[in-house]
PDB file of C-alpha atoms in Angstrom:
ATOM      1  CA  MET A   1    -147.087  63.709  64.751  1.00 65.00           C
ATOM      2  CA  VAL A   2    -146.001  66.671  67.230  1.00 72.00           C
ATOM      3  CA  GLU A   3    -142.207  66.407  65.707  1.00 70.00           C
ATOM      4  CA  THR A   4    -143.239  66.587  62.144  1.00 76.00           C
ATOM      5  CA  LEU A   5    -145.259  69.555  62.992  1.00 76.00           C
ATOM      6  CA  ILE A   6    -142.635  71.335  64.975  1.00 76.00           C
ATOM      7  CA  ILE A   7    -140.215  70.648  62.008  1.00 71.00           C
ATOM      8  CA  THR A   8    -142.665  72.125  59.309  1.00 78.00           C
ATOM      9  CA  ILE A   9    -143.059  75.287  61.342  1.00 79.00           C
ATOM     10  CA  ILE A  10    -139.428  75.782  61.921  1.00 73.00           C
ATOM     11  CA  GLN A  11    -138.806  75.105  57.960  1.00 73.00           C
ATOM     12  CA  SER A  12    -141.372  77.539  56.923  1.00 75.00           C
ATOM     13  CA  PHE A  13    -139.844  80.390  59.271  1.00 74.00           C
ATOM     14  CA  MET A  14    -136.121  79.287  58.346  1.00 66.00           C
ATOM     15  CA  GLY A  15    -136.461  78.467  54.853  1.00 66.00           C
ATOM     16  CA  ASP A  16    -134.317  76.255  52.833  1.00 64.00           C
ATOM     17  CA  SER A  17    -131.402  75.008  55.046  1.00 63.00           C
ATOM     18  CA  ASN A  18    -128.955  74.742  52.307  1.00 67.00           C
ATOM     19  CA  ILE A  19    -128.942  78.620  52.089  1.00 68.00           C
ATOM     20  CA  PHE A  20    -128.438  78.704  55.780  1.00 71.00           C
ATOM     21  CA  ASP A  21    -125.596  76.050  55.449  1.00 74.00           C
ATOM     22  CA  THR A  22    -123.704  78.262  52.700  1.00 77.00           C
ATOM     23  CA  LYS A  23    -123.922  81.398  54.998  1.00 79.00           C
ATOM     24  CA  THR A  24    -122.589  79.341  58.225  1.00 79.00           C
ATOM     25  CA  ASN A  25    -119.768  78.096  55.893  1.00 80.00           C
ATOM     26  CA  ILE A  26    -118.574  81.439  54.676  1.00 82.00           C
ATOM     27  CA  LEU A  27    -119.009  82.903  58.507  1.00 82.00           C
ATOM     28  CA  LEU A  28    -116.983  79.792  59.544  1.00 82.00           C
ATOM     29  CA  HIS A  29    -114.319  80.360  57.124  1.00 81.00           C
ATOM     30  CA  ASN A  30    -114.113  84.233  58.258  1.00 84.00           C
ATOM     31  CA  ILE A  31    -114.224  84.073  61.954  1.00 86.00           C
ATOM     32  CA  ARG A  32    -111.148  84.792  63.842  1.00 88.00           C
ATOM     33  CA  CYS A  33    -109.999  85.394  67.531  1.00 86.00           C
ATOM     34  CA  PRO A  34    -107.837  88.819  67.320  1.00 84.00           C
ATOM     35  CA  THR A  35    -106.752  88.522  70.976  1.00 85.00           C
ATOM     36  CA  LEU A  36    -107.412  85.979  73.775  1.00 83.00           C
ATOM     37  CA  GLY A  37    -109.613  88.321  75.530  1.00 84.00           C
ATOM     38  CA  ASP A  38    -112.145  87.725  72.766  1.00 86.00           C
ATOM     39  CA  PHE A  39    -111.995  83.843  73.009  1.00 88.00           C
ATOM     40  CA  ARG A  40    -115.057  83.418  74.890  1.00 90.00           C
ATOM     41  CA  TRP A  41    -117.012  85.216  72.233  1.00 89.00           C
ATOM     42  CA  TYR A  42    -115.105  83.135  69.571  1.00 90.00           C
ATOM     43  CA  VAL A  43    -115.975  79.920  71.418  1.00 90.00           C
ATOM     44  CA  ASP A  44    -119.506  80.833  71.660  1.00 89.00           C
ATOM     45  CA  ASN A  45    -119.931  81.823  67.677  1.00 88.00           C
ATOM     46  CA  PHE A  46    -118.009  78.997  66.339  1.00 89.00           C
ATOM     47  CA  ILE A  47    -119.831  76.190  68.421  1.00 88.00           C
ATOM     48  CA  MET A  48    -123.039  77.804  67.671  1.00 86.00           C
ATOM     49  CA  MET A  49    -122.494  77.790  64.065  1.00 85.00           C
ATOM     50  CA  VAL A  50    -120.718  74.577  63.337  1.00 87.00           C
ATOM     51  CA  MET A  51    -123.112  72.729  65.370  1.00 85.00           C
ATOM     52  CA  THR A  52    -125.931  73.651  63.040  1.00 81.00           C
ATOM     53  CA  ARG A  53    -124.175  71.558  60.160  1.00 81.00           C
ATOM     54  CA  ALA A  54    -124.289  68.219  59.350  1.00 81.00           C
ATOM     55  CA  ASP A  55    -120.594  67.572  59.371  1.00 84.00           C
ATOM     56  CA  CYS A  56    -119.875  69.538  62.601  1.00 81.00           C
ATOM     57  CA  LYS A  57    -117.647  66.476  63.613  1.00 82.00           C
ATOM     58  CA  GLU A  58    -115.206  66.572  60.745  1.00 85.00           C
ATOM     59  CA  ASN A  59    -111.546  67.000  61.672  1.00 85.00           C
ATOM     60  CA  PHE A  60    -111.655  70.084  59.173  1.00 87.00           C
ATOM     61  CA  TRP A  61    -113.846  72.124  61.471  1.00 88.00           C
ATOM     62  CA  LYS A  62    -111.592  71.212  64.512  1.00 88.00           C
ATOM     63  CA  GLU A  63    -108.673  72.382  62.784  1.00 89.00           C
ATOM     64  CA  ARG A  64    -110.477  75.457  61.551  1.00 90.00           C
ATOM     65  CA  PHE A  65    -111.429  76.055  65.129  1.00 90.00           C
ATOM     66  CA  ILE A  66    -107.667  76.098  66.162  1.00 91.00           C
ATOM     67  CA  ALA A  67    -106.320  77.995  63.081  1.00 90.00           C
ATOM     68  CA  GLY A  68    -108.735  80.929  64.015  1.00 91.00           C
ATOM     69  CA  LEU A  69    -106.861  81.640  67.321  1.00 91.00           C
ATOM     70  CA  PRO A  70    -104.102  84.136  67.173  1.00 90.00           C
ATOM     71  CA  PRO A  71    -100.979  82.378  64.951  1.00 89.00           C
ATOM     72  CA  VAL A  72     -98.503  82.088  67.995  1.00 90.00           C
ATOM     73  CA  PHE A  73    -100.698  81.032  70.307  1.00 90.00           C
ATOM     74  CA  ALA A  74    -102.382  78.366  67.785  1.00 91.00           C
ATOM     75  CA  THR A  75     -98.951  76.793  67.250  1.00 92.00           C
ATOM     76  CA  LYS A  76     -98.690  76.251  71.026  1.00 92.00           C
ATOM     77  CA  VAL A  77    -101.840  74.422  71.284  1.00 91.00           C
ATOM     78  CA  ARG A  78    -101.212  72.519  68.146  1.00 90.00           C
ATOM     79  CA  GLU A  79     -97.769  71.278  69.820  1.00 90.00           C
ATOM     80  CA  LYS A  80     -99.718  70.548  73.394  1.00 90.00           C
ATOM     81  CA  LEU A  81    -102.517  68.607  71.300  1.00 89.00           C
ATOM     82  CA  THR A  82     -99.653  66.425  69.537  1.00 88.00           C
ATOM     83  CA  THR A  83     -97.990  65.720  72.880  1.00 88.00           C
ATOM     84  CA  LEU A  84    -101.140  64.467  74.596  1.00 87.00           C
ATOM     85  CA  TYR A  85    -103.337  63.190  71.820  1.00 84.00           C
ATOM     86  CA  ASN A  86    -100.907  62.482  68.895  1.00 81.00           C
ATOM     87  CA  GLU A  87    -102.951  64.936  66.377  1.00 69.00           C
ATOM     88  CA  ASN A  88    -105.818  62.550  66.393  1.00 76.00           C
ATOM     89  CA  LEU A  89    -108.460  64.947  66.213  1.00 77.00           C
ATOM     90  CA  GLN A  90    -111.356  62.665  65.124  1.00 79.00           C
ATOM     91  CA  GLU A  91    -111.544  61.104  68.599  1.00 82.00           C
ATOM     92  CA  LEU A  92    -111.367  64.773  70.364  1.00 85.00           C
ATOM     93  CA  THR A  93    -114.289  66.573  71.251  1.00 87.00           C
ATOM     94  CA  TYR A  94    -114.541  70.722  71.065  1.00 88.00           C
ATOM     95  CA  GLY A  95    -114.810  70.583  74.876  1.00 90.00           C
ATOM     96  CA  ARG A  96    -111.485  68.853  75.133  1.00 91.00           C
ATOM     97  CA  ILE A  97    -109.784  71.078  72.618  1.00 91.00           C
ATOM     98  CA  ILE A  98    -111.426  74.274  74.472  1.00 91.00           C
ATOM     99  CA  SER A  99    -109.912  72.677  77.789  1.00 92.00           C
ATOM    100  CA  VAL A 100    -106.293  72.225  76.070  1.00 91.00           C
ATOM    101  CA  ILE A 101    -106.520  75.822  74.808  1.00 92.00           C
ATOM    102  CA  LYS A 102    -107.519  77.018  78.301  1.00 92.00           C
ATOM    103  CA  ASN A 103    -104.763  75.092  80.110  1.00 92.00           C
ATOM    104  CA  THR A 104    -102.270  76.407  77.594  1.00 92.00           C
ATOM    105  CA  ALA A 105    -103.420  80.059  77.980  1.00 90.00           C
ATOM    106  CA  LEU A 106    -103.240  79.575  81.702  1.00 91.00           C
ATOM    107  CA  GLU A 107     -99.579  78.239  81.568  1.00 92.00           C
ATOM    108  CA  ILE A 108     -98.473  81.204  79.319  1.00 90.00           C
ATOM    109  CA  CYS A 109    -100.089  83.528  81.791  1.00 90.00           C
ATOM    110  CA  ASN A 110     -98.262  81.941  84.699  1.00 91.00           C
ATOM    111  CA  ASN A 111     -94.903  81.934  82.885  1.00 90.00           C
ATOM    112  CA  MET A 112     -95.359  86.063  82.099  1.00 90.00           C
ATOM    113  CA  LYS A 113     -95.949  86.606  85.893  1.00 91.00           C
ATOM    114  CA  LEU A 114     -93.037  84.449  87.051  1.00 89.00           C
ATOM    115  CA  GLU A 115     -90.774  86.362  84.278  1.00 90.00           C
ATOM    116  CA  ARG A 116     -91.910  89.488  85.853  1.00 89.00           C
ATOM    117  CA  GLN A 117     -91.287  88.477  89.570  1.00 88.00           C
ATOM    118  CA  ILE A 118     -87.812  87.114  88.367  1.00 86.00           C
ATOM    119  CA  LYS A 119     -86.927  90.599  86.997  1.00 86.00           C
ATOM    120  CA  LYS A 120     -88.168  92.548  90.447  1.00 84.00           C
ATOM    121  CA  GLN A 121     -86.078  90.213  92.023  1.00 81.00           C
ATOM    122  CA  LYS A 122     -83.180  90.585  90.099  1.00 78.00           C
ATOM    123  CA  GLU A 123     -83.400  94.391  90.551  1.00 76.00           C
ATOM    124  CA  SER A 124     -84.196  94.052  94.323  1.00 75.00           C
ATOM    125  CA  GLY A 125     -81.032  91.614  94.482  1.00 69.00           C
ATOM    126  CA  ILE A 126     -78.740  94.301  92.610  1.00 64.00           C
ATOM    127  CA  LYS A 127     -79.830  96.825  95.337  1.00 64.00           C
ATOM    128  CA  GLU A 128     -79.096  94.505  98.217  1.00 63.00           C
ATOM    129  CA  LEU A 129     -75.866  93.387  96.824  1.00 60.00           C
ATOM    130  CA  GLY A 130     -74.913  97.151  96.305  1.00 59.00           C
ATOM    131  CA  ASN A 131     -75.556  97.549 100.232  1.00 62.00           C
ATOM    132  CA  PHE A 132     -73.535  94.744 101.226  1.00 62.00           C
ATOM    133  CA  CYS A 133     -70.539  95.535  99.013  1.00 61.00           C
ATOM    134  CA  ALA A 134     -70.576  99.560 100.858  1.00 61.00           C
ATOM    135  CA  GLN A 135     -70.627  98.018 104.172  1.00 66.00           C
ATOM    136  CA  TYR A 136     -67.263  96.308 103.459  1.00 66.00           C
ATOM    137  CA  GLY A 137     -65.709  99.035 101.715  1.00 64.00           C
ATOM    138  CA  TYR A 138     -66.314  97.958  98.017  1.00 63.00           C
ATOM    139  CA  GLU A 139     -67.760  99.698  95.360  1.00 62.00           C
ATOM    140  CA  GLY A 140     -71.372  99.082  95.117  1.00 55.00           C
ATOM    141  CA  LEU A 141     -72.971  97.793  91.786  1.00 56.00           C
ATOM    142  CA  THR A 142     -75.685 100.505  90.734  1.00 59.00           C
ATOM    143  CA  PRO A 143     -77.507  99.941  87.598  1.00 59.00           C
ATOM    144  CA  PRO A 144     -77.526 102.901  84.999  1.00 60.00           C
ATOM    145  CA  SER A 145     -80.048 105.344  86.064  1.00 62.00           C
ATOM    146  CA  ARG A 146     -82.234 106.204  83.159  1.00 59.00           C
ATOM    147  CA  LYS A 147     -83.206 109.818  84.709  1.00 59.00           C
ATOM    148  CA  ASN A 148     -79.680 110.806  84.972  1.00 62.00           C
ATOM    149  CA  LYS A 149     -78.579 109.722  81.698  1.00 61.00           C
ATOM    150  CA  GLN A 150     -76.359 112.010  79.907  1.00 62.00           C
ATOM    151  CA  LYS A 151     -77.345 113.105  76.775  1.00 62.00           C
ATOM    152  CA  ILE A 152     -74.759 113.516  73.992  1.00 63.00           C
ATOM    153  CA  GLN A 153     -75.659 116.962  71.999  1.00 65.00           C
ATOM    154  CA  LYS A 154     -74.456 116.962  68.593  1.00 63.00           C
ATOM    155  CA  SER A 155     -73.275 119.984  67.195  1.00 65.00           C
ATOM    156  CA  PHE A 156     -75.637 121.375  64.536  1.00 60.00           C
ATOM    157  CA  LYS A 157     -73.851 123.213  61.303  1.00 61.00           C
ATOM    158  CA  ARG A 158     -76.001 125.197  59.116  1.00 60.00           C
ATOM    159  CA  ASN A 159     -74.852 125.435  55.349  1.00 64.00           C
ATOM    160  CA  LYS A 160     -76.095 128.875  55.125  1.00 60.00           C
ATOM    161  CA  PRO A 161     -75.811 131.504  58.018  1.00 58.00           C
ATOM    162  CA  PHE A 162     -78.993 132.427  59.742  1.00 57.00           C
ATOM    163  CA  LYS A 163     -80.514 135.945  58.382  1.00 59.00           C
ATOM    164  CA  SER A 164     -83.429 137.394  59.852  1.00 58.00           C
ATOM    165  CA  PHE A 165     -85.741 138.625  57.168  1.00 57.00           C
ATOM    166  CA  ARG A 166     -88.176 141.421  58.010  1.00 60.00           C
ATOM    167  CA  TYR A 167     -90.975 142.295  55.501  1.00 59.00           C
ATOM    168  CA  LYS A 168     -90.859 146.147  54.751  1.00 60.00           C
ATOM    169  CA  LYS A 169     -94.140 147.739  55.419  1.00 61.00           C
ATOM    170  CA  ARG A 170     -95.360 149.670  52.511  1.00 58.00           C
ATOM    171  CA  LYS A 171     -95.722 153.287  52.824  1.00 55.00           C
ATOM    172  CA  PHE A 172     -98.674 154.782  51.359  1.00 50.00           C
ATOM    173  CA  THR A 173     -98.571 158.613  50.055  1.00 48.00           C
ATOM    174  CA  LEU A 174    -101.194 160.733  49.583  1.00 47.00           C
ATOM    175  CA  LYS A 175    -101.624 161.000  45.754  1.00 47.00           C
ATOM    176  CA  LYS A 176    -104.939 162.887  45.167  1.00 45.00           C
ATOM    177  CA  ILE A 177    -107.560 164.609  47.002  1.00 46.00           C
ATOM    178  CA  PHE A 178    -110.656 164.872  45.785  1.00 45.00           C
ATOM    179  CA  LEU A 179    -113.212 167.328  47.209  1.00 44.00           C
ATOM    180  CA  ILE A 180    -117.100 166.332  46.356  1.00 45.00           C
ATOM    181  CA  PHE A 181    -119.527 168.893  47.756  1.00 44.00           C
ATOM    182  CA  LEU A 182    -123.093 167.499  48.089  1.00 44.00           C
ATOM    183  CA  GLY A 183    -125.329 169.591  49.491  1.00 45.00           C
ATOM    184  CA  LEU A 184    -124.272 171.023  52.656  1.00 42.00           C
ATOM    185  CA  LYS A 185    -122.136 167.743  53.485  1.00 45.00           C
ATOM    186  CA  LYS A 186    -118.345 167.849  52.655  1.00 47.00           C
ATOM    187  CA  ILE A 187    -116.895 164.354  51.980  1.00 46.00           C
ATOM    188  CA  VAL A 188    -113.024 163.902  51.293  1.00 46.00           C
ATOM    189  CA  LEU A 189    -111.658 160.730  49.715  1.00 46.00           C
ATOM    190  CA  LYS A 190    -107.952 160.049  49.952  1.00 48.00           C
ATOM    191  CA  ILE A 191    -106.696 157.491  47.372  1.00 47.00           C
ATOM    192  CA  TYR A 192    -103.565 155.415  48.584  1.00 44.00           C
ATOM    193  CA  LEU A 193    -101.340 153.792  46.163  1.00 44.00           C
TER     194      LEU A 193
END
């Protein structure tokens, strides 16, 4: 009795559920995760909209969830899912898919950190080797400096010789002088051409 009352109240506020399903269908097809920084927002909104549908456990929506990720990252997630679960999305829950996505993102972050550390160690190794070689009289290995890089200047030839153009100022001459007497005042008008 109480459940039916609650359901009728919800339906009176919400209206027809088919209209809501079509709106969520449009939103689900257009939602994307532009960067991994927006992943939490993407998960919250996608899961909220999918779980309101009757067909929320279909493989299509799980594949759509993965396809909404950034393209290169989505391919890495698909590869990881195929190695772990043999592409059987029916058995997977959204929670497992999200955990695979998080693990893949953390692996990528760790790889990027390791690459940065290797690059720093390589630069410091060249400096250390340079000092070692200098101690025994060998020429040290120095990486090319970007600050002291010599710039090659190309000669620039003009097709026409450079001329400085100066505009001549107009000289005004006094053509006519009109004298107009108005009462006690005298006004002189000068016309320049």
